[in-house]
Amino acid sequence: EDCGCIPTDTLDLHQALFKCLIRRSLMKRGDVFTLCVNNASDLPGHCKKLLAEFGKLALACIKEDRFIYTDGEIRAHCRGGGLEVTELGFLVRGLNFSKYHVNKKRPDFYTPLNRSFAEFLAAYYISSVVHYANILRRELEDLPGLAGNFNGSSDSSTQLILRFLMGLLGRKGHLVFNQFSPLDIPTRTLFMLLQAAGPSEANVSAVSRLLGASTGSWPTGLGRVNPGSGPKVPIPLVHTSPLELEGWASVLKSDACSLEALELVFQFDKGADCEELLDVFFAALSANESVRLVRISSLLGHEFTSTEVERLAVYVKTTLPKTRLHTFELVITCLEDGTHDRFQCLVDALAESVEHAASPSLNKLVLDLNLSTLQVAQLCEALEKAPQITVLHLPHLGCGRDGLRAIATLIRARPLVALNLAGSWGMRRDDPPSSSGSGSGSSGVVSSGLSTLQHTVKTSSPKTSTTNYYFSSLPRGMMGAYSSLSRPATLPRQPLHQLVLDGYSTTDHKRNSDSILFQRLFHPLPTCDPALHSSSGFHDVFESIRDPLCKLRSLNVSKCLLDVEDALCLGETVRKSRCLDALRLEGGTKLAEVLPILLGLADNSSLQLLDLGSQRLTLEDGPTQLVCQALIKNSSLRLLSLEGWSFRIEEEGSLPV
């Protein structure tokens, strides 16, 4: 009234309204009260006590989802047992249409002018007992919806009460935060309360504890920053909303922050202006010394504008030089092909930062983008000058053979410890197929292939023949067709009784069985034929791993589009590599994709982990016996995962193996 302006903040507005109402009430009664309305620093002592006492009643009724009070309840809770509080101007007496009894007085009912008045007074009461931990805990525990999401009307009342409470407490808000457990309040609500209380050091430290970002909250090995050092802990998600960006920036600036990993989901809320807050967030992230793993991702279907890509490129250049950064991951889901040019400025920023400004402690780089061949070559050229990066993940590459050849050149140029190419293609979809034909084969090819193999088995003895039968000499799709044929369509089955432990031959009278067929196919061992396989980019990668100077220890080619020649080349790599100790090839759909790798174990002396998990593979008698023979010869393997495989054992000779 006196100052001529209305506060914009909800808390300030309610404080000014109560001051105005109480001032008018006191002036009617003749009391002198001349403080300015906007100066909410103080009220007469008896009025403050009345408000706190009525706030206790209001809080009890809110817990019952009730905003109506009887005169008896008001007398019981307020000072002196009178109705003085009803004269302060914020309560309205309601109409009572109940029947009148001579011996019983009809009660009066009162309601606040607005529901938020009751919620403000409830918060006012809690703020008066904040230094009494037991009372504070009891009042907070009974608030509806506190341990879940705020969805219902009573839950929204709880949310508003907490906002008023934190605003009233200010720098003392940590006293309320310390009463919560990490599962009580959602992250956004927590940051909303921090915003209301103010980012003082004590408040931010208390919020960090609830987020698991303070000292001692995260076990070693968060997000597998140090693989094998501890269990994997979910990485905190940061969404690009103003509230979360502001809150996480305050947490990252705090000295109490010990967070080791963070993921930013890069997607703007509609109508939200996040540019300045993003600048503040990344400035805090780059200055933070505890975060060692940074992941920037996007939601499926989010289409980046050119402006967003440019801003993202700036943030990447800000993050990569970060002190003690161990792992950087950039995962952008693209639903359309041909988006390479859109992300060129981002690739330029990555290449420049990796080559010139990357943190000396940066060890792992994950780039899941729709990269073109030239972009892969550009990044590999930059990585040659960043020897500190020894773990490289480039999943879902569709760049084809030229891009994979650039990766092979990188493997030869400098040591890599781990390489992940999961879900990649050996050739682009528009590349011409190799001269050996289709990877799946037609029915005619299958029939002629089977006839040729049967004739070969009948006319030559595995003990006397001098011809070397390599698996790579099979027509394309031969093994895929074999593994997909129904039971009557396979070659005749006969029991096998003898297997030589140091070879893959059996007695002459078993030549028509499946085992004889596989012995001819896989003898002596899987070998790559460069004339047939040089058109695939995987040939260069696998060949570089066979180099005696290669230091690669872990390779992941799960769910890659591998054909028969790819599998043979990888099988030879398993045979000849002396550095590889972990190989993952999950998601195979044909036996031909994995059998050469298993047979290559016979000559391997370094591999310790082999993961071939798949839900679509079936191993029958013949290949089972060959695989077992290869495993018998191997002495280094410690873990073999065949999760999801089906085994169809019908011959008695397979059991002793």
XYZ file of C-alpha atoms in Angstrom:
657
model
C 0.000 0.000 0.000
C 2.664 2.517 1.020
C 5.338 1.494 -1.487
C 2.989 1.137 -4.463
C 4.365 -2.140 -5.881
C 3.443 -5.819 -5.765
C 6.226 -8.372 -5.134
C 6.754 -10.888 -7.925
C 8.134 -13.671 -5.729
C 5.471 -15.910 -4.181
C 7.032 -15.848 -0.728
C 7.507 -12.080 -0.736
C 3.929 -11.646 -1.930
C 2.497 -13.702 0.942
C 4.648 -11.921 3.490
C 3.490 -8.559 2.168
C -0.168 -9.673 2.129
C -0.073 -10.855 5.728
C 1.649 -7.684 6.783
C -0.989 -5.613 5.021
C -3.894 -7.594 6.518
C -2.472 -7.493 10.027
C -1.725 -3.790 9.702
C -5.319 -3.027 8.740
C -6.638 -5.194 11.562
C -4.467 -3.466 14.136
C -5.357 -0.023 12.835
C -9.066 -0.824 13.255
C -8.366 -1.746 16.856
C -6.375 1.427 17.408
C -2.910 -0.183 17.556
C -0.037 1.744 15.979
C 1.697 -0.206 13.233
C 3.543 2.017 10.797
C 6.117 -0.302 9.230
C 6.361 -0.267 5.452
C 4.498 -3.118 3.793
C 7.536 -4.229 1.803
C 9.715 -4.321 4.900
C 8.830 -7.814 6.017
C 11.615 -8.033 8.535
C 9.396 -7.993 11.593
C 5.857 -8.108 12.967
C 4.565 -7.407 16.462
C 5.606 -10.247 18.743
C 2.109 -11.339 19.732
C 1.058 -11.449 16.062
C 4.023 -13.635 15.126
C 3.142 -16.017 17.920
C -0.499 -16.126 16.851
C 0.500 -16.897 13.261
C 2.826 -19.709 14.359
C 0.167 -21.236 16.620
C -2.452 -21.121 13.903
C 0.141 -22.510 11.456
C 0.415 -25.610 13.614
C -3.355 -26.110 13.313
C -3.228 -25.421 9.571
C -0.449 -28.002 9.139
C -2.426 -30.668 11.012
C -5.479 -30.000 8.832
C -3.444 -30.024 5.599
C -2.234 -33.513 6.500
C -5.933 -34.446 6.558
C -6.500 -32.577 3.269
C -8.758 -30.102 5.085
C -8.868 -26.307 4.990
C -11.838 -25.670 7.304
C -11.375 -24.981 11.015
C -13.923 -24.876 13.806
C -13.919 -22.221 16.483
C -13.173 -24.952 19.021
C -10.001 -25.993 17.179
C -8.850 -22.397 16.941
C -9.396 -21.826 20.687
C -7.487 -25.017 21.506
C -4.429 -24.110 19.430
C -4.123 -20.334 19.670
C -2.825 -18.241 22.575
C -5.199 -17.545 25.438
C -7.959 -19.774 24.078
C -9.627 -16.844 22.298
C -10.480 -16.030 18.707
C -8.096 -13.124 18.328
C -6.479 -14.743 15.306
C -9.792 -14.594 13.452
C -9.631 -10.817 13.685
C -6.334 -10.538 11.801
C -8.157 -10.507 8.489
C -7.033 -13.675 6.678
C -9.875 -15.945 7.910
C -13.492 -15.823 6.784
C -16.323 -17.241 8.859
C -18.474 -19.581 6.838
C -22.230 -20.071 6.870
C -23.576 -22.883 9.029
C -26.902 -24.411 8.005
C -27.048 -27.103 10.681
C -30.028 -27.279 13.047
C -29.837 -25.220 16.225
C -30.049 -27.030 19.551
C -30.938 -25.216 22.767
C -28.536 -27.212 24.907
C -25.707 -27.256 22.376
C -24.130 -24.236 20.729
C -23.823 -24.397 16.981
C -20.085 -24.324 16.014
C -18.621 -21.706 13.722
C -16.396 -22.645 10.780
C -13.544 -20.584 9.365
C -11.670 -20.838 6.069
C -8.650 -18.878 4.802
C -9.105 -16.319 2.041
C -6.910 -18.565 -0.115
C -5.538 -22.073 0.395
C -2.006 -20.785 -0.009
C -2.506 -18.692 3.154
C -2.847 -21.888 5.193
C 0.180 -23.408 3.457
C 2.253 -20.303 4.156
C 1.316 -20.354 7.844
C 2.101 -24.082 8.056
C 5.584 -23.318 6.727
C 5.820 -20.372 9.126
C 5.130 -22.705 12.048
C 7.736 -25.265 10.902
C 10.327 -22.492 10.553
C 9.729 -21.585 14.202
C 10.665 -25.100 15.398
C 13.482 -25.759 12.908
C 16.106 -25.859 15.666
C 14.281 -28.696 17.439
C 15.364 -31.688 15.367
C 12.863 -34.177 16.807
C 9.854 -31.891 16.309
C 11.050 -30.913 12.831
C 11.484 -34.544 11.801
C 8.032 -35.482 13.079
C 6.300 -32.656 11.247
C 8.122 -33.359 7.973
C 7.582 -37.125 8.036
C 3.806 -36.713 8.132
C 3.635 -34.448 5.083
C 1.664 -36.216 2.318
C 3.618 -37.321 -0.753
C 7.011 -36.440 0.664
C 8.531 -39.836 -0.211
C 7.261 -39.841 -3.797
C 6.459 -37.652 -6.766
C 4.245 -34.649 -6.190
C 1.173 -35.409 -8.273
C -2.009 -35.042 -6.209
C -3.522 -31.911 -4.687
C -2.267 -32.757 -1.200
C 1.185 -33.421 -2.632
C 1.183 -30.012 -4.321
C 0.371 -28.506 -0.925
C 3.426 -30.270 0.492
C 5.546 -28.890 -2.314
C 4.329 -25.336 -1.702
C 4.833 -25.664 2.062
C 8.426 -26.761 1.504
C 9.067 -23.890 -0.901
C 7.720 -21.389 1.619
C 9.713 -23.060 4.390
C 13.019 -22.971 2.518
C 12.432 -19.357 1.527
C 11.778 -18.397 5.146
C 14.873 -20.244 6.371
C 17.278 -19.025 3.683
C 20.843 -19.929 4.686
C 19.462 -22.223 7.390
C 17.733 -24.418 4.811
C 20.329 -27.135 5.366
C 18.579 -27.928 8.663
C 15.604 -29.186 6.637
C 17.723 -30.870 3.939
C 19.497 -32.839 6.655
C 16.178 -34.396 7.686
C 15.624 -35.942 4.239
C 16.909 -39.208 2.844
C 18.029 -39.557 -0.813
C 14.757 -41.218 -1.867
C 12.401 -38.704 -0.258
C 12.394 -35.997 -2.923
C 12.883 -36.078 -6.722
C 15.935 -34.302 -8.088
C 14.050 -31.421 -9.681
C 12.076 -30.759 -6.494
C 15.316 -30.824 -4.538
C 16.818 -28.178 -6.804
C 13.619 -26.138 -6.561
C 14.012 -26.076 -2.772
C 17.680 -25.165 -3.108
C 16.712 -22.306 -5.391
C 14.187 -21.089 -2.799
C 16.679 -21.296 0.086
C 19.648 -19.931 -1.835
C 22.907 -21.675 -2.817
C 24.828 -21.127 0.402
C 27.725 -23.509 1.024
C 25.881 -25.363 3.801
C 22.736 -25.735 1.677
C 24.638 -26.976 -1.384
C 26.625 -29.409 0.747
C 23.401 -30.877 2.158
C 21.906 -31.202 -1.331
C 25.100 -32.872 -2.562
C 24.686 -35.486 0.138
C 21.132 -36.230 -1.008
C 22.295 -36.515 -4.624
C 25.153 -38.825 -3.700
C 27.669 -36.228 -4.825
C 29.395 -35.479 -1.539
C 32.445 -37.102 -0.003
C 31.977 -40.810 0.619
C 28.700 -41.096 -1.310
C 30.050 -42.913 -4.375
C 32.054 -46.159 -4.224
C 35.232 -46.505 -6.218
C 34.635 -47.372 -9.847
C 31.598 -45.176 -10.460
C 30.335 -45.862 -13.940
C 33.384 -48.149 -14.316
C 35.792 -45.236 -14.526
C 38.336 -47.721 -13.196
C 37.155 -51.075 -14.552
C 37.227 -53.883 -12.075
C 37.725 -51.663 -9.041
C 34.132 -51.757 -7.834
C 30.491 -52.223 -8.744
C 28.911 -50.117 -11.449
C 26.838 -47.275 -10.020
C 24.162 -45.444 -12.046
C 25.491 -42.183 -13.429
C 23.481 -39.102 -12.380
C 21.446 -37.636 -15.233
C 21.336 -33.906 -15.898
C 18.541 -32.702 -18.158
C 18.799 -29.411 -20.007
C 16.088 -27.707 -17.982
C 16.806 -24.377 -16.253
C 16.193 -25.755 -12.766
C 18.541 -28.738 -13.123
C 21.291 -26.821 -14.895
C 21.323 -24.168 -12.181
C 21.220 -26.754 -9.386
C 23.931 -29.011 -10.778
C 26.138 -25.997 -11.475
C 25.907 -25.091 -7.778
C 26.761 -28.675 -6.789
C 29.770 -28.802 -9.129
C 31.089 -25.518 -7.727
C 30.863 -26.760 -4.142
C 34.002 -27.852 -2.320
C 32.007 -30.784 -0.919
C 31.370 -32.253 -4.380
C 33.093 -35.598 -4.916
C 31.033 -36.743 -7.894
C 33.045 -38.895 -10.303
C 30.656 -39.215 -13.253
C 27.934 -37.138 -14.851
C 25.692 -37.470 -17.904
C 24.054 -34.518 -19.638
C 20.987 -35.303 -21.748
C 21.183 -32.613 -24.392
C 17.602 -31.670 -25.251
C 16.077 -28.262 -24.701
C 12.700 -27.884 -23.036
C 10.226 -26.056 -25.249
C 10.129 -22.371 -24.465
C 13.071 -22.583 -22.049
C 16.042 -20.274 -22.471
C 18.962 -22.432 -21.363
C 21.900 -20.882 -23.208
C 23.234 -18.827 -20.308
C 22.594 -21.637 -17.833
C 24.414 -24.109 -20.103
C 27.388 -21.756 -20.175
C 27.347 -21.607 -16.370
C 26.987 -25.397 -16.096
C 29.914 -26.210 -18.400
C 32.059 -23.540 -16.764
C 31.416 -25.207 -13.400
C 32.046 -28.657 -14.908
C 35.370 -27.659 -16.455
C 36.519 -26.133 -13.155
C 35.427 -29.151 -11.097
C 38.251 -31.528 -10.172
C 36.294 -34.571 -8.995
C 34.309 -35.496 -12.126
C 36.322 -37.935 -14.231
C 33.642 -39.317 -16.542
C 31.522 -37.006 -18.694
C 28.829 -38.327 -21.008
C 26.814 -36.113 -23.342
C 23.835 -37.844 -24.922
C 20.610 -37.024 -26.725
C 17.134 -38.486 -26.584
C 15.882 -40.616 -29.445
C 14.212 -38.485 -32.073
C 15.747 -35.179 -31.022
C 16.872 -33.346 -34.142
C 19.723 -30.925 -33.539
C 19.561 -27.546 -35.187
C 22.728 -26.035 -36.604
C 22.840 -23.581 -33.690
C 22.606 -26.392 -31.131
C 25.386 -28.335 -32.871
C 27.628 -25.268 -32.813
C 26.972 -24.721 -29.106
C 27.622 -28.405 -28.427
C 30.936 -28.126 -30.264
C 31.916 -25.222 -28.000
C 31.025 -27.240 -24.894
C 33.056 -30.218 -26.136
C 36.093 -27.977 -26.557
C 35.489 -26.708 -23.019
C 35.173 -30.186 -21.493
C 38.018 -32.173 -23.087
C 40.830 -30.126 -21.464
C 39.193 -30.646 -18.049
C 41.587 -31.548 -15.245
C 41.661 -35.254 -14.332
C 39.150 -36.158 -17.056
C 39.458 -39.908 -17.586
C 36.532 -40.766 -19.878
C 34.590 -38.690 -22.374
C 31.507 -40.088 -24.113
C 29.452 -38.429 -26.832
C 26.336 -40.365 -27.846
C 24.004 -38.757 -30.369
C 21.223 -40.915 -31.764
C 20.554 -40.207 -35.436
C 17.460 -41.600 -37.125
C 18.433 -40.436 -40.596
C 21.366 -41.262 -42.834
C 23.286 -38.498 -44.517
C 23.512 -36.263 -41.437
C 27.307 -36.142 -41.557
C 27.594 -32.543 -42.755
C 25.372 -31.320 -39.939
C 27.865 -32.557 -37.324
C 31.035 -31.535 -39.161
C 31.721 -28.595 -36.843
C 31.351 -30.982 -33.891
C 33.834 -33.434 -35.438
C 36.223 -30.535 -36.099
C 35.994 -29.518 -32.435
C 36.625 -33.098 -31.313
C 39.620 -33.552 -33.602
C 41.168 -30.210 -32.647
C 40.688 -30.763 -28.911
C 41.950 -34.351 -28.987
C 45.043 -33.372 -30.941
C 46.012 -30.179 -29.121
C 44.115 -29.660 -25.861
C 42.899 -32.988 -24.458
C 43.532 -33.638 -20.788
C 46.717 -35.649 -20.152
C 44.656 -38.035 -18.011
C 42.069 -38.700 -20.748
C 42.214 -42.447 -21.303
C 38.885 -43.465 -22.826
C 36.981 -41.887 -25.718
C 33.493 -43.022 -26.767
C 32.011 -41.495 -29.926
C 28.662 -42.934 -30.965
C 27.787 -40.707 -33.917
C 26.727 -41.171 -37.492
C 30.262 -40.573 -38.757
C 31.229 -40.532 -42.409
C 34.397 -42.082 -43.798
C 36.201 -38.741 -43.936
C 35.164 -37.904 -40.374
C 36.464 -41.247 -39.073
C 39.748 -40.675 -40.890
C 39.936 -37.137 -39.465
C 39.444 -38.390 -35.907
C 41.928 -41.249 -36.320
C 44.546 -38.811 -37.599
C 44.005 -36.652 -34.508
C 44.127 -39.695 -32.208
C 47.560 -40.613 -33.541
C 48.822 -37.489 -31.754
C 47.031 -38.274 -28.478
C 48.898 -41.282 -27.029
C 47.161 -40.946 -23.654
C 43.895 -42.258 -25.189
C 44.243 -46.040 -25.177
C 40.567 -47.090 -25.057
C 38.519 -46.205 -28.136
C 34.821 -46.930 -28.673
C 33.388 -46.220 -32.126
C 30.157 -48.247 -32.193
C 27.557 -48.312 -34.969
C 29.883 -47.183 -37.736
C 28.355 -47.284 -41.200
C 31.302 -45.683 -42.959
C 32.419 -48.951 -44.574
C 35.840 -50.288 -45.464
C 37.690 -46.978 -45.885
C 36.716 -45.847 -42.392
C 37.738 -49.184 -40.872
C 41.020 -49.024 -42.750
C 41.700 -45.686 -41.059
C 41.113 -47.402 -37.705
C 43.502 -50.194 -38.730
C 46.117 -47.577 -39.573
C 45.618 -46.068 -36.114
C 46.156 -49.478 -34.470
C 49.465 -49.843 -36.302
C 50.558 -46.257 -35.689
C 50.176 -46.188 -31.902
C 49.229 -48.603 -29.117
C 45.548 -49.090 -28.289
C 44.497 -51.239 -25.353
C 40.791 -51.644 -26.167
C 38.695 -51.153 -29.300
C 34.899 -51.311 -29.524
C 33.272 -51.485 -32.966
C 29.961 -52.999 -31.858
C 27.194 -52.768 -34.435
C 29.457 -51.614 -37.286
C 29.413 -52.523 -40.980
C 32.408 -53.872 -42.862
C 31.162 -52.269 -46.075
C 28.807 -49.396 -46.763
C 25.396 -50.362 -47.999
C 26.135 -48.749 -51.343
C 29.534 -50.494 -51.711
C 29.717 -53.302 -54.285
C 29.789 -56.820 -52.808
C 32.947 -58.883 -52.870
C 33.643 -61.232 -55.746
C 32.808 -64.278 -53.668
C 29.078 -63.614 -53.834
C 26.308 -62.953 -51.372
C 26.734 -63.583 -47.682
C 23.487 -65.486 -47.365
C 23.425 -67.508 -50.558
C 20.493 -68.701 -52.612
C 18.879 -72.091 -52.442
C 20.645 -73.140 -55.641
C 24.030 -72.296 -54.185
C 23.192 -74.219 -51.031
C 22.164 -77.318 -52.942
C 25.192 -77.300 -55.204
C 27.456 -76.621 -52.241
C 26.101 -79.583 -50.315
C 26.440 -81.858 -53.322
C 30.025 -80.782 -53.883
C 30.889 -81.324 -50.228
C 29.297 -84.767 -50.165
C 31.244 -85.740 -53.256
C 34.462 -84.430 -51.729
C 33.916 -86.332 -48.504
C 33.217 -89.596 -50.329
C 36.167 -89.420 -52.709
C 38.973 -88.318 -50.410
C 40.255 -89.560 -47.106
C 41.156 -87.079 -44.368
C 44.163 -89.210 -43.534
C 45.640 -89.510 -47.018
C 44.499 -86.489 -48.984
C 47.201 -83.928 -49.661
C 44.781 -81.148 -50.568
C 44.325 -78.397 -47.966
C 40.631 -77.682 -47.503
C 40.233 -74.248 -46.005
C 36.998 -73.009 -44.565
C 37.355 -69.886 -46.702
C 36.979 -71.937 -49.888
C 33.309 -72.597 -49.173
C 30.698 -70.757 -51.232
C 29.195 -67.735 -49.506
C 26.272 -68.730 -47.302
C 27.332 -72.367 -47.026
C 27.538 -72.439 -43.240
C 24.599 -70.092 -42.811
C 22.505 -72.460 -44.871
C 23.759 -75.465 -42.940
C 22.833 -73.965 -39.588
C 19.391 -72.963 -40.823
C 18.408 -76.239 -42.506
C 15.748 -78.345 -40.862
C 16.578 -81.781 -39.461
C 15.615 -83.890 -42.539
C 17.558 -81.605 -44.891
C 20.927 -82.103 -43.200
C 23.393 -84.771 -44.182
C 22.867 -88.311 -42.837
C 23.870 -88.669 -39.194
C 25.890 -91.578 -37.860
C 27.259 -92.057 -34.339
C 30.837 -91.014 -33.712
C 32.925 -93.067 -31.337
C 36.501 -91.983 -31.875
C 38.066 -88.574 -31.962
C 41.787 -88.071 -32.064
C 42.756 -85.526 -29.431
C 45.517 -83.983 -31.504
C 43.599 -83.710 -34.771
C 40.215 -83.438 -36.420
C 40.036 -86.813 -38.173
C 37.901 -89.866 -37.469
C 37.685 -93.386 -38.805
C 36.971 -93.863 -42.502
C 33.514 -95.392 -42.069
C 32.179 -92.153 -40.500
C 32.851 -89.915 -43.497
C 29.199 -89.268 -44.283
C 28.414 -87.902 -40.820
C 28.211 -84.238 -39.863
C 31.525 -84.456 -38.053
C 33.276 -85.604 -41.231
C 31.736 -82.651 -43.040
C 33.016 -80.202 -40.434
C 36.423 -81.842 -40.350
C 36.824 -81.200 -44.057
C 35.600 -77.645 -43.696
C 37.758 -76.610 -40.772
C 40.968 -78.512 -41.408
C 43.633 -77.441 -40.732
C 42.234 -74.283 -39.015
C 40.332 -71.115 -40.053
C 42.444 -68.993 -42.377
C 41.721 -65.728 -44.136
C 41.951 -65.553 -47.912
C 43.001 -61.951 -48.719
C 41.849 -62.298 -52.307
C 38.284 -62.798 -51.116
C 38.311 -60.614 -48.026
C 40.313 -57.516 -48.935
C 37.149 -55.666 -49.961
C 35.913 -55.605 -46.340
C 37.186 -53.063 -43.849
C 37.226 -55.711 -41.126
C 40.083 -57.436 -42.963
C 42.387 -54.481 -42.317
C 41.342 -54.236 -38.658
C 41.766 -57.948 -37.948
C 45.020 -58.101 -39.890
C 46.453 -55.187 -37.893
C 45.665 -57.047 -34.662
C 47.695 -60.019 -35.922
C 50.735 -57.763 -36.209
C 53.376 -58.893 -33.662
C 53.824 -55.264 -32.560
C 50.109 -54.774 -31.807
C 49.247 -54.109 -28.144
C 45.446 -54.396 -28.372
C 44.082 -56.442 -25.471
C 40.305 -56.088 -25.838
C 38.145 -56.179 -28.978
C 34.353 -55.856 -29.180
C 32.681 -56.642 -32.508
C 29.298 -57.638 -31.093
C 26.306 -57.359 -33.429
C 28.512 -56.367 -36.342
C 27.515 -57.304 -39.861
C 30.052 -60.116 -40.328
C 30.051 -62.466 -43.302
C 31.898 -65.770 -43.710
C 35.189 -64.160 -44.764
C 35.009 -61.760 -41.800
C 34.552 -64.689 -39.424
C 37.445 -66.588 -41.008
C 39.718 -63.577 -40.765
C 38.780 -63.084 -37.114
C 39.353 -66.791 -36.502
C 42.874 -66.472 -37.876
C 43.381 -63.423 -35.654
C 42.385 -65.498 -32.627
C 44.897 -68.147 -33.696
C 47.840 -65.825 -34.261
C 47.337 -62.943 -31.835
C 49.585 -62.973 -28.784
C 48.216 -59.816 -27.160
C 44.411 -60.142 -27.315
C 42.974 -61.344 -23.990
C 39.282 -60.356 -24.338
C 36.986 -60.782 -27.340
C 33.258 -60.037 -27.441
C 31.134 -61.235 -30.346
C 27.598 -61.193 -28.995
C 24.413 -61.344 -31.032
C 25.535 -63.785 -33.735
C 22.769 -65.140 -35.955
C 24.640 -67.888 -37.837
C 26.984 -70.606 -36.717
C 29.409 -69.551 -39.442
C 29.962 -66.244 -37.621
C 31.268 -67.811 -34.417
C 32.563 -71.293 -35.236
C 35.878 -70.124 -36.763
C 36.596 -68.151 -33.586
C 35.963 -71.186 -31.392
C 38.142 -73.393 -33.579
C 40.889 -70.779 -33.556
C 41.216 -71.266 -29.797
C 43.205 -74.430 -30.474
C 46.281 -72.356 -31.381
C 45.634 -69.399 -29.070
C 47.692 -68.811 -25.948
C 46.581 -65.344 -24.795
C 42.764 -65.092 -24.871
C 41.191 -65.213 -21.406
C 37.629 -63.987 -22.054
C 35.415 -64.931 -24.997
C 31.793 -63.759 -25.057
C 29.645 -65.315 -27.797
C 26.231 -64.850 -26.196
C 23.325 -65.193 -28.625
C 19.694 -66.238 -28.545
C 19.677 -67.613 -32.093
C 22.426 -70.229 -32.262
C 22.125 -74.006 -32.018
C 25.112 -76.316 -31.681
C 24.673 -79.913 -32.841
C 26.813 -83.040 -32.595
C 29.392 -82.380 -35.299
C 30.373 -78.826 -34.417
C 30.064 -79.606 -30.700
C 32.801 -82.224 -30.934
C 35.051 -79.943 -32.963
C 34.593 -77.059 -30.523
C 35.349 -79.312 -27.572
C 38.538 -80.510 -29.234
C 39.638 -76.905 -29.762
C 38.874 -76.049 -26.137
C 40.864 -79.060 -24.926
C 43.923 -77.719 -26.707
C 43.526 -74.199 -25.292
C 45.156 -73.453 -21.944
C 44.636 -69.687 -21.548
C 40.837 -69.238 -21.667
C 39.278 -68.454 -18.275
C 35.740 -67.382 -19.203
C 33.653 -68.592 -22.142
C 30.122 -67.187 -22.392
C 27.646 -69.047 -24.601
C 24.610 -67.462 -22.988
C 21.410 -68.153 -24.894
C 22.818 -70.984 -27.037
C 20.881 -74.189 -27.649
C 22.626 -77.571 -27.754
C 21.144 -80.512 -29.658
C 23.122 -83.620 -28.733
C 21.885 -86.819 -30.376
C 24.997 -88.959 -30.780
C 26.471 -90.933 -27.949
C 29.971 -90.116 -29.116
C 29.471 -86.435 -28.267
C 29.021 -87.065 -24.549
C 32.530 -88.329 -23.616
C 34.068 -85.269 -25.269
